[in-house]
Short mmCIF file of C-alpha atoms in Angstrom, two decimals:
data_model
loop_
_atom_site.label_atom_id
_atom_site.label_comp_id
_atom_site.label_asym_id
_atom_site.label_seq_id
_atom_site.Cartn_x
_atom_site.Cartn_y
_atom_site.Cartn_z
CA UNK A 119 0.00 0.00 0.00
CA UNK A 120 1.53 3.59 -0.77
CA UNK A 121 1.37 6.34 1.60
CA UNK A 122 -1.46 8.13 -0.24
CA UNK A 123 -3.44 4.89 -0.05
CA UNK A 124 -2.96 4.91 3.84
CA UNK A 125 -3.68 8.33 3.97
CA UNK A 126 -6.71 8.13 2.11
CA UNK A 127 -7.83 5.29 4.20
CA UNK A 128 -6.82 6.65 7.74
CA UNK A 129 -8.88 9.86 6.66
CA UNK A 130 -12.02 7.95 5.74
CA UNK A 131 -11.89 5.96 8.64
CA UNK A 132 -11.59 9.29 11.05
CA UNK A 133 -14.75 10.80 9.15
CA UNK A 134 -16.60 7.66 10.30
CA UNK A 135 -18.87 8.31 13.01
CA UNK A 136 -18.08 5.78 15.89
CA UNK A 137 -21.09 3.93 16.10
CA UNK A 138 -22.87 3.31 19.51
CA UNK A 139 -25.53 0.32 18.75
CA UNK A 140 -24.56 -3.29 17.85
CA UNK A 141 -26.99 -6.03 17.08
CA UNK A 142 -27.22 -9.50 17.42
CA UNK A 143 -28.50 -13.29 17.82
CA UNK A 144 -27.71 -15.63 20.27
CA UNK A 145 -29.52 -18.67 19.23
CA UNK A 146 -33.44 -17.60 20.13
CA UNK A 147 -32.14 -13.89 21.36
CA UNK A 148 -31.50 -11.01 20.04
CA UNK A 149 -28.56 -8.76 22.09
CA UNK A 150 -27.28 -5.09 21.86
CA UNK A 151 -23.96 -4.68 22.19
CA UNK A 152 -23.45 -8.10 23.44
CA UNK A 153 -26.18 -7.75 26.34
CA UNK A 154 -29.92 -9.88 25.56
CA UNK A 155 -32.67 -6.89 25.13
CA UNK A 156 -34.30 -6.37 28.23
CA UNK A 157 -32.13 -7.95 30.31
CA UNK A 158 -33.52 -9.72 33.36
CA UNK A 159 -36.87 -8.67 32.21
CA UNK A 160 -40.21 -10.85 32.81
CA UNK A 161 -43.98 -9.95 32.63
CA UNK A 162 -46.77 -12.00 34.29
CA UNK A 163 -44.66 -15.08 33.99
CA UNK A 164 -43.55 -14.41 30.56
CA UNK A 165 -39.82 -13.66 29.17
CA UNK A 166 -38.82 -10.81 28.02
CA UNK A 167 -35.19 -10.81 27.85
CA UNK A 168 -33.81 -11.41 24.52
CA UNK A 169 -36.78 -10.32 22.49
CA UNK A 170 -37.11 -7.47 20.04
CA UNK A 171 -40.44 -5.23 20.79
CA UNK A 172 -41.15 -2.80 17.78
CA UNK A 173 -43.47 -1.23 15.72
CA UNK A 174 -44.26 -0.89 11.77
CA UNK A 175 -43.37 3.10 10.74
CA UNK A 176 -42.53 2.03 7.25
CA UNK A 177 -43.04 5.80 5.53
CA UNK A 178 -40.53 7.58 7.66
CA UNK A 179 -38.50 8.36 4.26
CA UNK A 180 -41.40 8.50 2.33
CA UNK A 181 -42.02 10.78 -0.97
CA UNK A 182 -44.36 10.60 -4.17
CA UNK A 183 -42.76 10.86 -7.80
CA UNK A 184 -46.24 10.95 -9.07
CA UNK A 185 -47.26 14.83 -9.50
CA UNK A 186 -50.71 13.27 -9.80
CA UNK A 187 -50.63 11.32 -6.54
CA UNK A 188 -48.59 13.67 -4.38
CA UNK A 189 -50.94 16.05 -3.45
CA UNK A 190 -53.06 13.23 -1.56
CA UNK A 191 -50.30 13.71 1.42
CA UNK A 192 -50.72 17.69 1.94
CA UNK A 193 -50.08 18.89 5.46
CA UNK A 194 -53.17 20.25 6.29
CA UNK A 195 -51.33 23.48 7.76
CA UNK A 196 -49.64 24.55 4.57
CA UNK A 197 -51.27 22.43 1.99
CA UNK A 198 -48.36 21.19 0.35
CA UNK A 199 -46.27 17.36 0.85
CA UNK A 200 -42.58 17.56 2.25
CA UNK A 201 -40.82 14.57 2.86
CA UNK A 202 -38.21 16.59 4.65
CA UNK A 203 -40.44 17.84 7.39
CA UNK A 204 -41.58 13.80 7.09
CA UNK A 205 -38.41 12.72 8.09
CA UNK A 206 -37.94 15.13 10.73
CA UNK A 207 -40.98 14.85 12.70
CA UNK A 208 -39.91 11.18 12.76
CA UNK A 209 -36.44 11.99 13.98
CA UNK A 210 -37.95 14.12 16.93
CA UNK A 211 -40.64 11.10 17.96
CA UNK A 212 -38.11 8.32 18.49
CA UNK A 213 -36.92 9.36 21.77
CA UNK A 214 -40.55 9.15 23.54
CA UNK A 215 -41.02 5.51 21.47
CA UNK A 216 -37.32 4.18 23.11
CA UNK A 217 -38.52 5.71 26.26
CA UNK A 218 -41.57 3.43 26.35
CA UNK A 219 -39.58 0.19 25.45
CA UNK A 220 -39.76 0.48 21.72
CA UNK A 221 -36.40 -1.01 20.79
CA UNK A 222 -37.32 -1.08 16.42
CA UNK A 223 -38.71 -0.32 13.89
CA UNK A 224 -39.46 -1.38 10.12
CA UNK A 225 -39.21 1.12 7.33
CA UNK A 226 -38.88 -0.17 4.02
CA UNK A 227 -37.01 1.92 1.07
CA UNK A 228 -40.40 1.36 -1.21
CA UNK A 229 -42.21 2.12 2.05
CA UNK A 230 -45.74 0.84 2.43
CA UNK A 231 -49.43 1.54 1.36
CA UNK A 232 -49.75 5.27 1.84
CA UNK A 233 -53.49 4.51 2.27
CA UNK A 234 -53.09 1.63 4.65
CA UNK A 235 -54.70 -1.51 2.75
CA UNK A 236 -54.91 -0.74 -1.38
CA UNK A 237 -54.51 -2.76 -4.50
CA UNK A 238 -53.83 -0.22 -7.09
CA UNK A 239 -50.46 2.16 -6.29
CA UNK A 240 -50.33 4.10 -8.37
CA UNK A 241 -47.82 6.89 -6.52
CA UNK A 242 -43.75 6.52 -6.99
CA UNK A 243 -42.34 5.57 -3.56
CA UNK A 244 -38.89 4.54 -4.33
CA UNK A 245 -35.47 4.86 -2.86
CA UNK A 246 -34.58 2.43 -5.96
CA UNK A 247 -34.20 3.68 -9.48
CA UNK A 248 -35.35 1.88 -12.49
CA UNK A 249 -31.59 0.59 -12.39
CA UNK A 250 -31.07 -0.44 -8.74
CA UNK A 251 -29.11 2.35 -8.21
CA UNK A 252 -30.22 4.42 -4.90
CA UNK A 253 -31.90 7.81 -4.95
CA UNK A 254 -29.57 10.10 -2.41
CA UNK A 255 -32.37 12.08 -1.22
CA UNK A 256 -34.17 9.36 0.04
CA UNK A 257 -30.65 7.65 1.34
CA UNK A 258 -30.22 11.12 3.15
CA UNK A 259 -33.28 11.24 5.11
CA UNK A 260 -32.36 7.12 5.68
CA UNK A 261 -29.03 8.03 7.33
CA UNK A 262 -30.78 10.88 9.45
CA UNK A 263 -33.18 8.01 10.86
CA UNK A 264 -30.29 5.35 11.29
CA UNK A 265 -27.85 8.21 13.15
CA UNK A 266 -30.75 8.84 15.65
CA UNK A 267 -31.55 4.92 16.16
CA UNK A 268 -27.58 4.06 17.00
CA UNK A 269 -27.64 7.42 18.98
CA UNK A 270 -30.56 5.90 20.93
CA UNK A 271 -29.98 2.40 21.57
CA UNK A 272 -32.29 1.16 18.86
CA UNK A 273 -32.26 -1.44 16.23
CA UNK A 274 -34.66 -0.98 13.07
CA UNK A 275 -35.45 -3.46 10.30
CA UNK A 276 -34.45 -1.99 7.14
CA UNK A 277 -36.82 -3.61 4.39
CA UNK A 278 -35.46 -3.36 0.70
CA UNK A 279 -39.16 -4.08 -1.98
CA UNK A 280 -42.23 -3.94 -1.37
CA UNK A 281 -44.77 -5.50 -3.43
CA UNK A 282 -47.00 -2.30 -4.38
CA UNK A 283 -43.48 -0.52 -5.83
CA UNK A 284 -41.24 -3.19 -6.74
CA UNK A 285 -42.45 -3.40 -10.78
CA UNK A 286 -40.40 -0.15 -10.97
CA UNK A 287 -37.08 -2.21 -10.69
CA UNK A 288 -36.17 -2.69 -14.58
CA UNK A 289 -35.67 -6.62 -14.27
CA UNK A 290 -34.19 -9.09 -11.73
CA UNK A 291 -30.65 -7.92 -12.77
CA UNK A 292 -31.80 -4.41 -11.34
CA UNK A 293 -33.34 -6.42 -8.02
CA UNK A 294 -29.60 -8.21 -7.37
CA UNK A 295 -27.86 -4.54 -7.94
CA UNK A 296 -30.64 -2.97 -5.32
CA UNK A 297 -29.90 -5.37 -3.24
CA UNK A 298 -26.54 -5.34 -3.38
CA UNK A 299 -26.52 -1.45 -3.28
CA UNK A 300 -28.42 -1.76 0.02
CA UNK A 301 -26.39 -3.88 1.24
CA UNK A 302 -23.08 -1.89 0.75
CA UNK A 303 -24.49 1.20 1.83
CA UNK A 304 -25.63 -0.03 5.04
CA UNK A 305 -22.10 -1.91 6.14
CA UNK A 306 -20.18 1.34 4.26
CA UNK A 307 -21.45 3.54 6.58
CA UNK A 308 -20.16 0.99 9.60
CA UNK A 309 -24.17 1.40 10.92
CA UNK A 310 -24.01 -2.08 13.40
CA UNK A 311 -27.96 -1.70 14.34
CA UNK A 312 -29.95 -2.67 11.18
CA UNK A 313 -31.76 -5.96 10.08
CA UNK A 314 -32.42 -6.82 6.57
CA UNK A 315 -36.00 -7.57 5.45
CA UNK A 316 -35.69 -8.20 1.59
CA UNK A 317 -39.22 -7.67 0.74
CA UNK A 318 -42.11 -7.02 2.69
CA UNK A 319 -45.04 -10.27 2.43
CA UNK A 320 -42.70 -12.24 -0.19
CA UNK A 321 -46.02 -14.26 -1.02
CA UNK A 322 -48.00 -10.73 -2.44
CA UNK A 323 -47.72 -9.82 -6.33
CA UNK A 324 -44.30 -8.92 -6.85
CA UNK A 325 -43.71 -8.24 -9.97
CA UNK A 326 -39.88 -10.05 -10.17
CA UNK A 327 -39.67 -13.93 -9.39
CA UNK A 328 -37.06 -13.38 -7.02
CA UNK A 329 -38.91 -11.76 -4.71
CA UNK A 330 -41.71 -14.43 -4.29
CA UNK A 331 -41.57 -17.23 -2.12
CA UNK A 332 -39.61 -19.91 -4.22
CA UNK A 333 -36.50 -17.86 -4.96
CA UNK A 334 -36.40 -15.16 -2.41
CA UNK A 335 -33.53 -17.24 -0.52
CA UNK A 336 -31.52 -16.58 -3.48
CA UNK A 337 -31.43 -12.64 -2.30
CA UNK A 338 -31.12 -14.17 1.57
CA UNK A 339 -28.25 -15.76 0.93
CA UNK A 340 -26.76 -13.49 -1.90
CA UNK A 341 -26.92 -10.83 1.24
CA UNK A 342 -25.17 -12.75 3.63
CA UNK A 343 -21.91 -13.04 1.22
CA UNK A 344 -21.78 -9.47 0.87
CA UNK A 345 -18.98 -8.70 3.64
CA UNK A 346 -17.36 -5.61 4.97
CA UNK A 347 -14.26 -6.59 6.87
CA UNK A 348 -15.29 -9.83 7.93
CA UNK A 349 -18.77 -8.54 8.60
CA UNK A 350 -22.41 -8.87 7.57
CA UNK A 351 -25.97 -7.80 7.93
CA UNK A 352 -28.45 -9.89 9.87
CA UNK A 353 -31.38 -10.97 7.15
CA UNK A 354 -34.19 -12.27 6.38
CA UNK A 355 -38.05 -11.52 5.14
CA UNK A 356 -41.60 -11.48 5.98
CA UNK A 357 -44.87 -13.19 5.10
CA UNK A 358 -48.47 -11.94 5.16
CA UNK A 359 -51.07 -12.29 7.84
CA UNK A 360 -51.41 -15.88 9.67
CA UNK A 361 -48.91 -17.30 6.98
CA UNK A 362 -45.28 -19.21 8.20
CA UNK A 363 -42.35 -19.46 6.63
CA UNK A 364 -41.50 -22.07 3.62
CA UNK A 365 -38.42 -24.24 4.53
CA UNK A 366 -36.20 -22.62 2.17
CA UNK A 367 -36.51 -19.00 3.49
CA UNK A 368 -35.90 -20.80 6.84
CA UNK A 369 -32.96 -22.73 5.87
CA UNK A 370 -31.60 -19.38 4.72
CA UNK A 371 -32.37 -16.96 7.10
CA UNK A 372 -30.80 -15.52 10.41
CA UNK A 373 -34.42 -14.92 12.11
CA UNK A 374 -37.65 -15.76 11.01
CA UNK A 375 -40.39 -12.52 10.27
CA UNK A 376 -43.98 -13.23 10.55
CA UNK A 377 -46.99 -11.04 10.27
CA UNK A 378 -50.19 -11.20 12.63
CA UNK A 379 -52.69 -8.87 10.05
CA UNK A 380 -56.09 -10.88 10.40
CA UNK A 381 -55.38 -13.38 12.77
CA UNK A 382 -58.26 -12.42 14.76
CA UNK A 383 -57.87 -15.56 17.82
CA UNK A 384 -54.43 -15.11 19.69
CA UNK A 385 -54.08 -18.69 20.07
CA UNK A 386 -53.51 -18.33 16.25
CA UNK A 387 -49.99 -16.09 17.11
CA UNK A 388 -49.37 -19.04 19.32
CA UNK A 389 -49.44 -21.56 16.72
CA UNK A 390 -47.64 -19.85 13.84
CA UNK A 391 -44.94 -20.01 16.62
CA UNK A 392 -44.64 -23.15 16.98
CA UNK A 393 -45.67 -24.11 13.15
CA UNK A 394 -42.48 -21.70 12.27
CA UNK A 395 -40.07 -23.81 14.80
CA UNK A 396 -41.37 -27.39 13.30
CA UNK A 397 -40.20 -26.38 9.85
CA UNK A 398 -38.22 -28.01 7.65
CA UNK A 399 -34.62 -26.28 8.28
CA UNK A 400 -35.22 -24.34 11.68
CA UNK A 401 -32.80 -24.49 14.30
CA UNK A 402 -32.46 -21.87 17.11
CA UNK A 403 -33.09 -18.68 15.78
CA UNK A 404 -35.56 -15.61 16.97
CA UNK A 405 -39.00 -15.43 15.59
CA UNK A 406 -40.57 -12.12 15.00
CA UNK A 407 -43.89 -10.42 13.96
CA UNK A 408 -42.97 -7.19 12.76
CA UNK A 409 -46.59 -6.07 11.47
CA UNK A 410 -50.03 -7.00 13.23
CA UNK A 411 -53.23 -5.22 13.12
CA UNK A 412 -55.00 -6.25 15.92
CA UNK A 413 -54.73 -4.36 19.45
CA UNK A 414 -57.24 -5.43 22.23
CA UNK A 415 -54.74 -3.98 25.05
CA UNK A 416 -57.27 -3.69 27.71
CA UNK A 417 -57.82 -7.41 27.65
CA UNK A 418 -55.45 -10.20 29.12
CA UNK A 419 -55.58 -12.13 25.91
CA UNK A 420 -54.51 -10.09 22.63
CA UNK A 421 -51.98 -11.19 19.81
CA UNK A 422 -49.58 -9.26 21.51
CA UNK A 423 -49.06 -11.01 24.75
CA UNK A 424 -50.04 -14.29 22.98
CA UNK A 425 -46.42 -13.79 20.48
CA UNK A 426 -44.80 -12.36 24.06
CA UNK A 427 -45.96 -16.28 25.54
CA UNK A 428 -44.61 -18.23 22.68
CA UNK A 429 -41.38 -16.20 23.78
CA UNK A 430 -41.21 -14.23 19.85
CA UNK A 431 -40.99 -10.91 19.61
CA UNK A 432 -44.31 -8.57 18.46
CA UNK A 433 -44.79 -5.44 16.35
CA UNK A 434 -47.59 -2.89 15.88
CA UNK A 435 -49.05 -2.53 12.86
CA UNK A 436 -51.26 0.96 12.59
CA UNK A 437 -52.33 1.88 9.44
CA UNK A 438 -54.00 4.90 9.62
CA UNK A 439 -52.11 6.10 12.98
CA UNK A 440 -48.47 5.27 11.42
CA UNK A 441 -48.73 4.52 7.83
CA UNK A 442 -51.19 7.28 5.78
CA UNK A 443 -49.20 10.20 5.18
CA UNK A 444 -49.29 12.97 6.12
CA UNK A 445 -47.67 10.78 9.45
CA UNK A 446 -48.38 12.67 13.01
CA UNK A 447 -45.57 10.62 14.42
CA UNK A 448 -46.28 11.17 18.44
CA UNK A 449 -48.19 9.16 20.80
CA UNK A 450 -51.27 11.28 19.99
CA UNK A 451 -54.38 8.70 19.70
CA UNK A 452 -55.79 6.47 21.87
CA UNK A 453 -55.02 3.33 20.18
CA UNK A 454 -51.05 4.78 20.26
CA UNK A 455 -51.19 5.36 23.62
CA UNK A 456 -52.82 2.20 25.08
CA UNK A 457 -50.03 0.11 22.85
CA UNK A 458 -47.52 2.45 23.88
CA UNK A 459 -48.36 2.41 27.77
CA UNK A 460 -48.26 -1.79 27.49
CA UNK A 461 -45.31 -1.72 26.28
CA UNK A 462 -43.40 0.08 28.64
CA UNK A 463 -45.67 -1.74 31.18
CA UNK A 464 -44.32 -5.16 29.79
CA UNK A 465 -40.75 -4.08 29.11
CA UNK A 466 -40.75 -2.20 32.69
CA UNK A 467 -39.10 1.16 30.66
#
């Protein structure tokens, strides 16, 4: 190596912001920065310790490409969409969410049904470009969230596709580079913090093979090669409501992401559980709902606790509280607040 080389290298690494948040799995647990989540931690017999509590707030970079769809997400104050202000408000609300427990988060870089539940999509959400490449204002606002969540203790789920957005990736050549792209950026930037979800509900109509069910292990494993000085992301990707995970996504993946959205009897939760652990390829590894629509907080048996008792981590799913822009992203309804205050009465925050 010549000096300039070193020198080039030693000044990159000092312009690296030390990072202060490290996850990881230990068999069924998750820890940060080497310590199980919420250590020690038990609620009404059940354990807590080791699990990963979060919540779905999949638009916090979002923005609309569509000049005929955009003005659907006005702030009502001056009329007018701004994915800037977006992002901030979301930067300023994560400190009350860690405060209560909340310990992640999934936001997706196609984001997520701006109306909650639709078919047709027919606004541009896309941090990907036609080529794969990434779009650096949407990578900006990314990095603003990501700073805060190391600065904080926190550990969101970084989802790549979803299915309402993914068509705008040219071809699967395109989906590899995106992923790869991702990937790079991520581990480049030294963030220590972030899961992988490739795509969000792998069974939904994506557009690319790849991203359905029979192939999406190709992109599982395809990410774990991808290596930054001996390191690499934690990944792997969801399914819809009440569905469980095929053996091959299993086989491949470092934790296993389920979704609760119309499982209406907890004892369901339950079951997916222990359906996901009896498949074909599982051996220790966490298991994880990262979306569910169904709250019931005020009463002792909700999907919720039911995930807590199978000992796999839950997530709240609230689509017109956290997902229809424009996003008020406080604790400012009653259905935030009674999730919020059961969380920090189950995590003890």
């Amino acid at each position: 190596m010549t000096r300039r080389s070193f020198l080039m290298l030693a000044a990159a690494a000092a312009a690296q912001p030390r990072r202060r948040t490290e996850i990881s799995v230990d068999r069924h647990r998750f820890l940060i920065d080497g310590q199980p989540t919420y250590a020690g931690r038990s609620y009404k017999d059940k354990t807590i310790e080791g699990l990963l509590l979060n919540s779905r707030m999949i638009q916090g970079i979002f923005d609309d490409a569509n000049p005929e769809t955009r003005t659907r997400w006005a702030y009502p104050d001056t009329g007018k969409w701004d994915p800037d202000r977006n992002t901030r408000e979301f930067v300023a609300a994560m400190p009350e969410w860690r405060r209560h427990g909340l310990l992640s988060f999934t936001i997706n870089l196609q984001g997520g049904s701006p109306e909650g539940y639709s078919k047709a999509q027919p606004w541009n959400n896309s941090a990907i470009a036609p080529d794969g490449s990434l779009r650096p204002d949407y990578m900006r606002r990314l990095e603003s969230i990501l700073d805060r969540a190391d600065q904080l203790g926190m550990a969101p789920i970084l989802g790549i596709f979803y299915f309402g957005q993914d068509y705008r990736v040219r071809d699967e050549a395109a989906v590899k580079r995106a992923v790869e792209n991702a990937v790079d950026w991520v581990l480049s930037r030294d963030y220590r913090n972030v899961l992988l979800e490739i795509d969000n509900e792998c069974e939904q109509a994506y557009h690319h093979e790849i991203l359905k069910p029979a192939r999406v292990h190709e992109l599982i494993e395809m990410t774990k090669g991808i290596r930054r000085q001996g390191r690499r992301l934690l990944v792997g990707t969801s399914y819809g409501g009440g569905k469980v995970p095929l053996p091959n996504v299993v086989r491949a993946s470092d934790f296993l992401l389920m979704h609760g959205n119309g499982v209406k009897d907890p004892a369901r939760i339950s079951e997916m559980v222990e359906q996901a652990r009896n498949t074909e390829g599982y051996r220790p590894m966490p298991v994880l709902f990262n979306e569910d629509d169904h709250f019931d907080f005020d009463r002792p048996r909700n999907n919720m606790l039911a995930a807590l008792g199978a000992y796999a981590s839950w997530g709240y799913f609230d689509p017109e509280g956290y997902q229809s822009p424009p996003v008020n992203w406080g604790i400012n309804t009653e259905r935030k607040r009674a999730f919020f205050a059961l969380l920090k009465e189950v995590t003890g925050s």
